[in-house]
CSV table of C-alpha atoms in Angstrom, one decimal:
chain,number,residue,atom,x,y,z
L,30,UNK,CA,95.8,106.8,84.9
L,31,UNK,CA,95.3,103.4,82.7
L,32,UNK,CA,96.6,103.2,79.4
L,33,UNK,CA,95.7,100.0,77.2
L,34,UNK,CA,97.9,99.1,74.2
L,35,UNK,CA,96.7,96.4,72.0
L,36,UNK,CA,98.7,94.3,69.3
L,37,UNK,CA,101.6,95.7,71.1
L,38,UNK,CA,105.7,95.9,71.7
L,39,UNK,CA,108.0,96.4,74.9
L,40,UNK,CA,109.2,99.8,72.9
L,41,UNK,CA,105.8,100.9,72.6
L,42,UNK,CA,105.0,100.0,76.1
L,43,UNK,CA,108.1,102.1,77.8
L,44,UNK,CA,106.9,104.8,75.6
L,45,UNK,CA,103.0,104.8,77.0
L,46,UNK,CA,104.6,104.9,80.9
L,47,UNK,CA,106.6,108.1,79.7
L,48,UNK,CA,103.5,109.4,78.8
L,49,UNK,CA,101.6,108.5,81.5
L,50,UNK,CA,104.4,109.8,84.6
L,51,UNK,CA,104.5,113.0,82.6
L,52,UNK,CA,100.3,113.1,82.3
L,53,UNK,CA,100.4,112.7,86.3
L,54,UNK,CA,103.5,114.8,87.0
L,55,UNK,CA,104.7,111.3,88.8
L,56,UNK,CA,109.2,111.0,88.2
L,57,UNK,CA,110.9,107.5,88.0
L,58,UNK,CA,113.9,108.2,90.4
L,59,UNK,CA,112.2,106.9,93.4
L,60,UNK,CA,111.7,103.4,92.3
L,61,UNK,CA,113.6,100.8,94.1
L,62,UNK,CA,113.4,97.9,91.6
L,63,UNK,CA,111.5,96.1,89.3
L,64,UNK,CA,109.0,93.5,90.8
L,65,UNK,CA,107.9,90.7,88.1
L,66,UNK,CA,105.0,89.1,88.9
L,67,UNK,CA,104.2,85.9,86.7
L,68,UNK,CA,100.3,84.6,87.4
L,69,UNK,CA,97.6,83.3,85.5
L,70,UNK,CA,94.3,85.3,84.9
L,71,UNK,CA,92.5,83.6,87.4
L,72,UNK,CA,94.8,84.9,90.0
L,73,UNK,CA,95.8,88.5,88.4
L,74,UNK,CA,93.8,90.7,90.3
L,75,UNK,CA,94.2,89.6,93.9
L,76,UNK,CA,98.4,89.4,93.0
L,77,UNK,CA,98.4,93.1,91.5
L,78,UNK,CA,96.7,94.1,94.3
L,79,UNK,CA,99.4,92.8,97.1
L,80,UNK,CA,101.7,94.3,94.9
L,81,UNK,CA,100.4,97.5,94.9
L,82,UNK,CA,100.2,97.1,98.8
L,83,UNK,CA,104.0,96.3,99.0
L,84,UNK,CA,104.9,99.4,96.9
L,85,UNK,CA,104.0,102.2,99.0
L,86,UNK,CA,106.6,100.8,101.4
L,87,UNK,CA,108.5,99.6,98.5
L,88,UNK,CA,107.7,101.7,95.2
L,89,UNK,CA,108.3,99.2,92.0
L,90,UNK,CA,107.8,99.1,89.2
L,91,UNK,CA,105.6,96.2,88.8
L,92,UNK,CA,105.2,93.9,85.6
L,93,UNK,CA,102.5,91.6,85.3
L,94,UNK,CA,103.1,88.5,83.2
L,95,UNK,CA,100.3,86.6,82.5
L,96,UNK,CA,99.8,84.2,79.9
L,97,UNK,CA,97.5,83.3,77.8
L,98,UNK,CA,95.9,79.8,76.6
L,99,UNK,CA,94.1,79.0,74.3
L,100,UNK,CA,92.4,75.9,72.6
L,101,UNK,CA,92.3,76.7,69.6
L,102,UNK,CA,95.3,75.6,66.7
L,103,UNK,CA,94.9,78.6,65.0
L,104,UNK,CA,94.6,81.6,68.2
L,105,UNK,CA,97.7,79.4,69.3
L,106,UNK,CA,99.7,80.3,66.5
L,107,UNK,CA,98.7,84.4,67.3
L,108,UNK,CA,101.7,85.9,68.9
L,109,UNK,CA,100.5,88.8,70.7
L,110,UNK,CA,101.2,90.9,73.3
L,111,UNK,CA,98.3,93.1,75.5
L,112,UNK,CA,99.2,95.4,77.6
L,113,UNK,CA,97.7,98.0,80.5
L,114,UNK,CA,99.6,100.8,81.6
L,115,UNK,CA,98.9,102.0,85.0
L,116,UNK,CA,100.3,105.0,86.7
L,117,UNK,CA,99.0,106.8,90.2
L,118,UNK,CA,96.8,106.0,92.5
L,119,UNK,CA,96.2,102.6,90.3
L,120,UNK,CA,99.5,101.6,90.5
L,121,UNK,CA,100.0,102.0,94.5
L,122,UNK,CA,103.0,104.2,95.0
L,123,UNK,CA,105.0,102.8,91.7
L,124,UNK,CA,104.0,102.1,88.7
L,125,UNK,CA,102.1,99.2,86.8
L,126,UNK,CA,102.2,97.0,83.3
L,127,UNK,CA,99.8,94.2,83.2
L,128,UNK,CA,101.3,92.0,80.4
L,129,UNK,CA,98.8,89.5,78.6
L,130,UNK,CA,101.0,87.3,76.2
L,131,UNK,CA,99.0,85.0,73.3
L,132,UNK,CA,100.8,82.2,71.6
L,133,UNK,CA,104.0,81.9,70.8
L,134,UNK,CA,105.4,85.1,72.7
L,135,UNK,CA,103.7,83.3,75.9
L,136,UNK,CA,106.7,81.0,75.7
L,137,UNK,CA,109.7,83.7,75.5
L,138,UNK,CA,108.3,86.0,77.9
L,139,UNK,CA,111.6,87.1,78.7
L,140,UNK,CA,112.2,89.0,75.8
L,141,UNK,CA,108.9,91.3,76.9
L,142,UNK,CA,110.3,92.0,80.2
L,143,UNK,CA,114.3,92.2,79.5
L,144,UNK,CA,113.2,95.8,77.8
L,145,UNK,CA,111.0,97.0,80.8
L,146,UNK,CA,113.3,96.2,83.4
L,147,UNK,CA,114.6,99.3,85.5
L,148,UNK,CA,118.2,99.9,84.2
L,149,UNK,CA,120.6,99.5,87.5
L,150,UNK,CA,117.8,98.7,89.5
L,151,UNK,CA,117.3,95.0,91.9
L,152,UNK,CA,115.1,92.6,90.1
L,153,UNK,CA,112.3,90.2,92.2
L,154,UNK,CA,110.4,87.9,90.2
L,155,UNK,CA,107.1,86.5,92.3
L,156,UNK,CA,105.5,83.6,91.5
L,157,UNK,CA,101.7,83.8,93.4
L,158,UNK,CA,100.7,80.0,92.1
L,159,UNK,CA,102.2,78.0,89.8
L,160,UNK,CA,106.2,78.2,90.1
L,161,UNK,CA,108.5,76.7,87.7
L,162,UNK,CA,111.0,73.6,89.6
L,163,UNK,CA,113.8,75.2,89.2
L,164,UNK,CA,112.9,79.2,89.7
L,165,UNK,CA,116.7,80.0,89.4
L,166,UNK,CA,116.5,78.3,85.6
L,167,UNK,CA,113.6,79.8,84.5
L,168,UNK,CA,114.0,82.8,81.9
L,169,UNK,CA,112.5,85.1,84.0
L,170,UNK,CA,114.3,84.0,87.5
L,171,UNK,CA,117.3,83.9,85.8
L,172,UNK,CA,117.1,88.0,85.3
L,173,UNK,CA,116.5,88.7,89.1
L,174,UNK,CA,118.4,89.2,92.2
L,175,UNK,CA,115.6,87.4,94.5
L,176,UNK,CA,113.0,84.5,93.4
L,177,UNK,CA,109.7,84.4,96.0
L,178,UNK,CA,107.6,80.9,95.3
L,179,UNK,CA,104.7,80.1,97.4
L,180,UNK,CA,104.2,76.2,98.4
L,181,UNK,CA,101.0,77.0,100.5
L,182,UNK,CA,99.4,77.9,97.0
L,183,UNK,CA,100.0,74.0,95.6
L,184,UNK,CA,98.3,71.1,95.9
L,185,UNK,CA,101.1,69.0,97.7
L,186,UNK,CA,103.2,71.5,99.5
L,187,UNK,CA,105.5,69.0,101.3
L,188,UNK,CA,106.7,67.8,98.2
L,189,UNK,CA,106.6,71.4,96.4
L,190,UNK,CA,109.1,71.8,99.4
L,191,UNK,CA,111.3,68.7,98.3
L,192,UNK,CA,111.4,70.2,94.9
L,193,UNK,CA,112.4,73.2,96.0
L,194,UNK,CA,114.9,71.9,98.5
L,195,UNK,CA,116.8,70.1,95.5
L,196,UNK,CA,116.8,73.4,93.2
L,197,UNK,CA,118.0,75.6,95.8
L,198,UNK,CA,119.9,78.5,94.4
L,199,UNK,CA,121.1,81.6,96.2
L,200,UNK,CA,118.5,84.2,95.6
L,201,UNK,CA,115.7,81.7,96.6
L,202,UNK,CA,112.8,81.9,99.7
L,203,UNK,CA,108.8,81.1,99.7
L,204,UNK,CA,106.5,82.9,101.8
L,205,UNK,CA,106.0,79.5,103.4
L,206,UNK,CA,109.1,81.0,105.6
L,207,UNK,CA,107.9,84.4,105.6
L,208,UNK,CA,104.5,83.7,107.7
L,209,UNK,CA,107.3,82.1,110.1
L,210,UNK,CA,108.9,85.5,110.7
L,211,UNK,CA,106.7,86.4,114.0
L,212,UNK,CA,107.3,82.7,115.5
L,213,UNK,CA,111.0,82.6,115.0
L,214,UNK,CA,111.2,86.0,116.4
L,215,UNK,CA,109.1,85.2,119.1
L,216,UNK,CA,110.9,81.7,120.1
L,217,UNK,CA,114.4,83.7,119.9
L,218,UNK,CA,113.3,86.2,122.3
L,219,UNK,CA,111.6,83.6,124.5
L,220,UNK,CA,114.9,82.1,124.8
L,221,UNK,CA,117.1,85.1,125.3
L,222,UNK,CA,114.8,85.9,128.1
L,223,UNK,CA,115.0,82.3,129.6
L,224,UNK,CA,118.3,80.9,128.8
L,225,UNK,CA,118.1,77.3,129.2
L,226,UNK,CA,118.8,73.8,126.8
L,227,UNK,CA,116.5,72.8,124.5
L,228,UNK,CA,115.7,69.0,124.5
L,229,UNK,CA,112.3,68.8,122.5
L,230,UNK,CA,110.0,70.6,119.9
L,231,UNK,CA,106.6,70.2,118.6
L,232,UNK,CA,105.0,72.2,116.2
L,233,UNK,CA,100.9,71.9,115.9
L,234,UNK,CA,99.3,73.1,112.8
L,235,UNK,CA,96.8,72.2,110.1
L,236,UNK,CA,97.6,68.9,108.3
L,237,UNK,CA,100.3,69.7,105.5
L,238,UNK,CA,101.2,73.1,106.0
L,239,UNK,CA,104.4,73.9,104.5
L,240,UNK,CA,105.6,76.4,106.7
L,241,UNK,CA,104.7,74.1,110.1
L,242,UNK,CA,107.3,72.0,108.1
L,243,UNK,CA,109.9,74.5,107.3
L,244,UNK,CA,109.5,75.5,111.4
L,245,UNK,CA,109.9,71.9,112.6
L,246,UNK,CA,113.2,71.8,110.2
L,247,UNK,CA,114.2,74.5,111.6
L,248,UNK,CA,114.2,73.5,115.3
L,249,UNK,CA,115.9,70.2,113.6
L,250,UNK,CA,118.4,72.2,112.0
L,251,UNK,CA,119.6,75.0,115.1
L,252,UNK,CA,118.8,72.8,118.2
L,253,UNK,CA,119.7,70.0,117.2
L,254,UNK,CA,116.6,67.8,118.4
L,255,UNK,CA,113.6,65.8,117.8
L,256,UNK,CA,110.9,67.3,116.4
L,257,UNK,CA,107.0,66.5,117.0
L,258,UNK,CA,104.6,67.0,114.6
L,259,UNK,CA,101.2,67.4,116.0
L,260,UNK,CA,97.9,67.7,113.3
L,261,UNK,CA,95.4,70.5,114.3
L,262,UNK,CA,92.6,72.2,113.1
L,263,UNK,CA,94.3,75.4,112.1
L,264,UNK,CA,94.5,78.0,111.1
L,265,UNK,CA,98.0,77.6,109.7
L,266,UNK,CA,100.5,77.1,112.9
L,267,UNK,CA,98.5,77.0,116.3
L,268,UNK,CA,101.3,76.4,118.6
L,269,UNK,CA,104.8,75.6,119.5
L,270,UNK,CA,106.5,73.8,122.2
L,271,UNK,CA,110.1,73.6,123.3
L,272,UNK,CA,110.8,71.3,126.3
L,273,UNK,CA,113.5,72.3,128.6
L,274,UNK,CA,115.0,70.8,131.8
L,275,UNK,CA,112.8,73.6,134.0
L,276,UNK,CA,110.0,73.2,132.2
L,277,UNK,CA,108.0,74.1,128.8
L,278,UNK,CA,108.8,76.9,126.3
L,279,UNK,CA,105.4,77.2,124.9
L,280,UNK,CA,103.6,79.5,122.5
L,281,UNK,CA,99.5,78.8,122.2
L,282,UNK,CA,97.8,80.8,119.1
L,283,UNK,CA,94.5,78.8,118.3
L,284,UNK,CA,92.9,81.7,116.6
L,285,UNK,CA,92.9,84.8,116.5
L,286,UNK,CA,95.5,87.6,116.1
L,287,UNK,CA,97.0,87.2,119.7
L,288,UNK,CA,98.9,84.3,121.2
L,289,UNK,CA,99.8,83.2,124.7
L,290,UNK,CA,103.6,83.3,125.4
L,291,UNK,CA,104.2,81.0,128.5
L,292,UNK,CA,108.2,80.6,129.9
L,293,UNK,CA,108.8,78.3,133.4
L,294,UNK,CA,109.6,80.8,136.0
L,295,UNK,CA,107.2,84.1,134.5
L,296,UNK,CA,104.4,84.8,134.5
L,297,UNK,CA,102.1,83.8,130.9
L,298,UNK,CA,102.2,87.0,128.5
L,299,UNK,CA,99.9,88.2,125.8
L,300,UNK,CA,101.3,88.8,122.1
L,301,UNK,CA,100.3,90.1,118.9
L,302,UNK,CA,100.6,87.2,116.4
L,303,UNK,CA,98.1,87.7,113.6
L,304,UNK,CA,98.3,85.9,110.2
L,305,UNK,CA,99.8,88.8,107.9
L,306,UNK,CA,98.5,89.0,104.2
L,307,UNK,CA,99.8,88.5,101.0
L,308,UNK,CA,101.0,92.3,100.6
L,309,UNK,CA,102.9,92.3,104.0
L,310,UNK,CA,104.9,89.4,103.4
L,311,UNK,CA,105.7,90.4,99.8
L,312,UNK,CA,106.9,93.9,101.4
L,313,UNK,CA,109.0,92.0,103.8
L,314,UNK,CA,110.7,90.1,101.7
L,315,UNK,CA,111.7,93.2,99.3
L,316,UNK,CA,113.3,94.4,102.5
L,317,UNK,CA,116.2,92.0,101.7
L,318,UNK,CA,118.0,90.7,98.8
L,319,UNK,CA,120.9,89.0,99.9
L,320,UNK,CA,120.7,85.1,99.8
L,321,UNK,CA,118.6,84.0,103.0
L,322,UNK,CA,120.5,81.5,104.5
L,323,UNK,CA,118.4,80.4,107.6
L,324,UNK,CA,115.9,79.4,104.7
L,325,UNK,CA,118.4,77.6,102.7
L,326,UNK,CA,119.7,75.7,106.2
L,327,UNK,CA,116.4,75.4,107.3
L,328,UNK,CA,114.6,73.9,103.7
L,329,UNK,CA,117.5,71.4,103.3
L,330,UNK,CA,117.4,70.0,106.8
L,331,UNK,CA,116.7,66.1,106.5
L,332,UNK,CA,117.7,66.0,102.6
C-alpha cells in the first residue's frame, strides 16, 4: 500500500502509516529500529531497494531522506516536505517513508525525522553516496546508535578513508570493511587450522579499492608485519598472501564466486567467496550495534 502526502508534516506523516498498518492489518511491535537512509534522487531507488532486502531479516522502519535542489532563487526559498508512505509488500517486511525535502527544510532535516523515529527503538543512519566528514556530527548521525558510510561509492576512497580515520567516533563502520567479512573469516580459519608465524602479507586488488586498504591495515595492525600491495584487474580483492616459515598462506579469487584456499602441508580447497550485494551487507551490519573495534584498530593503523 503507497500513500503520497504532498505539502506535508512529520505529524501528518505518522498519522498516514497508522492508517496504512491498520488498511493492511500489518502491527508495529515487530520492528527492530529505525533505519535512516540519507541519498540523493539519483540514487533513491536502488538504496530503498537494499533496504527493503535487509528488512525481511531485519524489519525497520525505513526513512528516506532525500533532498532536493534546486536552481532557482525563488523554489529555493519553498520549504516543503514530500512524502510517500509505503506499507506491505512495498516496504519489504517493515515499513517505508520516502522523504523529499525542498528548500530550507532540506537543511534541518533532523527535525523531519526526530518525530518518526521508533520510540525506544536502535537508530542506523546509512549514507549510500555522499557522507558528511564527520558522520558522528552530522544532525542526523548524531540521533543514531550506528553510522554505515561507503568509501567505495567516492571518487578518492583512500583519502575518504583518511577522513574517516580522523573523525572516528564509536558507532562508526563503512561497508568498505563489511565486503571484508568472508576474507577475514577465511584467513582466521586458515590460520587456526595451520598454526604457524606470520612474516609477510600482500593483498591484490583493483587499483584504489578501499577495502584492499582497510585489509592490508589490518594485517599491519594484528600481525604486526609488512604489507604488499599488489594492483590487479579486479574485481574488488582477488587474492591474499600470508608468508610463513613452512610456506605460503594463500587465498586466489580472480573471479567468480568461489576461491582457492591453499595452506603448506594440505591439500588446496575450494570456497564460496562471492561479492555480496548492497542489501546483504546492510543486513549484516544491523546484526550489531556495539562500536566495532577491529574497524576502528584496523582504519587508524598508520595514522
Amino acid at each position: 500500500m503507497k500513500i503520497d502526502l504532498t505539502d506535508t508534516n512529520s505529524s501528518k506523516i505518522n498519522k498516514a502509516i497508522l492508517e496504512a498498518r491498520r488498511a493492511v492489518g500489518t502491527p508495529a511491535v515487530g520492528m527492530v529500529l529505525t533505519l535512516v537512509v540519507v541519498t540523493d534522487e539519483e540514487n533513491a531507488y536502488d538504496s530503498v531497494k537494499a533496504a527493503n532486502e535487509a528488512s525481511r531479516e531485519h524489519p525497520a522502519r525505513t526513512l528516506v531522506v532525500i533532498k532536493r535542489h534546486t536552481r532557482s532563487p525563488r523554489a529555493r526559498n519553498d520549504a516543503r516536505l514530500d512524502a510517500e508512505v509505503r506499507v506491505g509488500t512495498d516496504a519489504g517486511a517493515g515499513e517505508t517513508v520516502l522523504l523529499r525535502l525542498h528548500g530550507e527544510v532540506a537543511r534541518r532535516a533532523d527535525s523531519v525525522v526526530l518525530p518518526l523515529l521508533l520510540p525506544d527503538a536502535p537508530v542506523v543512519v546509512w549514507w549510500p553516496v555522499d557522507a558528511p566528514e564527520v558522520p558522528s556530527k552530522d544532525p542526523l548521525g548524531a540521533l543514531a546508535q550506528r553510522r554505515i558510510t561507503d568509501a567505495y561509492a567516492v571518487e578518492d576512497p583512500i583519502r575518504a578513508l583518511a577522513v574517516r580515520a580522523a573523525s572516528y567516533a564509536p558507532g562508526d563502520t563503512d561497508l568498505a570493511w563489511t565486503r571484508l567479512t568472508p576474507w577475514r573469516s577465511l584467513l582466521a580459519a586458515a590460520l587456526d587450522q595451520a598454526p604457524t608465524t606470520v612474516i609477510s602479507a600482500a593483498v591484490e586488488s583493483e587499483a584504489e579499492n578501499p577495502s584492499a586498504e582497510l585489509l592490508a591495515r589490518w594485517f599491519g595492525d594484528r600481525l604486526d608485519v609488512p604489507v604488499e600491495r599488489v594492483v590487479t584487474d579486479g574485481p574488488v580483492v582477488t587474492a591474499v598472501r600470508l608468508g610463513t616459515p613452512d610456506g605460503e598462506i594463500r587465498i586466489d579469487r580472480p573471479e567468480g564466486p568461489v576461491a582457492h584456499l591453499a595452506i603448506p602441508g594440505q591439500p588446496s580447497r575450494v570456497m564460496a567467496l562471492k561479492v555480496r550485494t548492497t542489501a546483504e551487507l546492510i543486513a549484516e551490519e544491523l546484526r550489531r550495534l556495539d562500536p566495532d573495534e577491529a574497524y576502528a584498530a584496523a582504519l587508524r593503523y598508520g595514522h
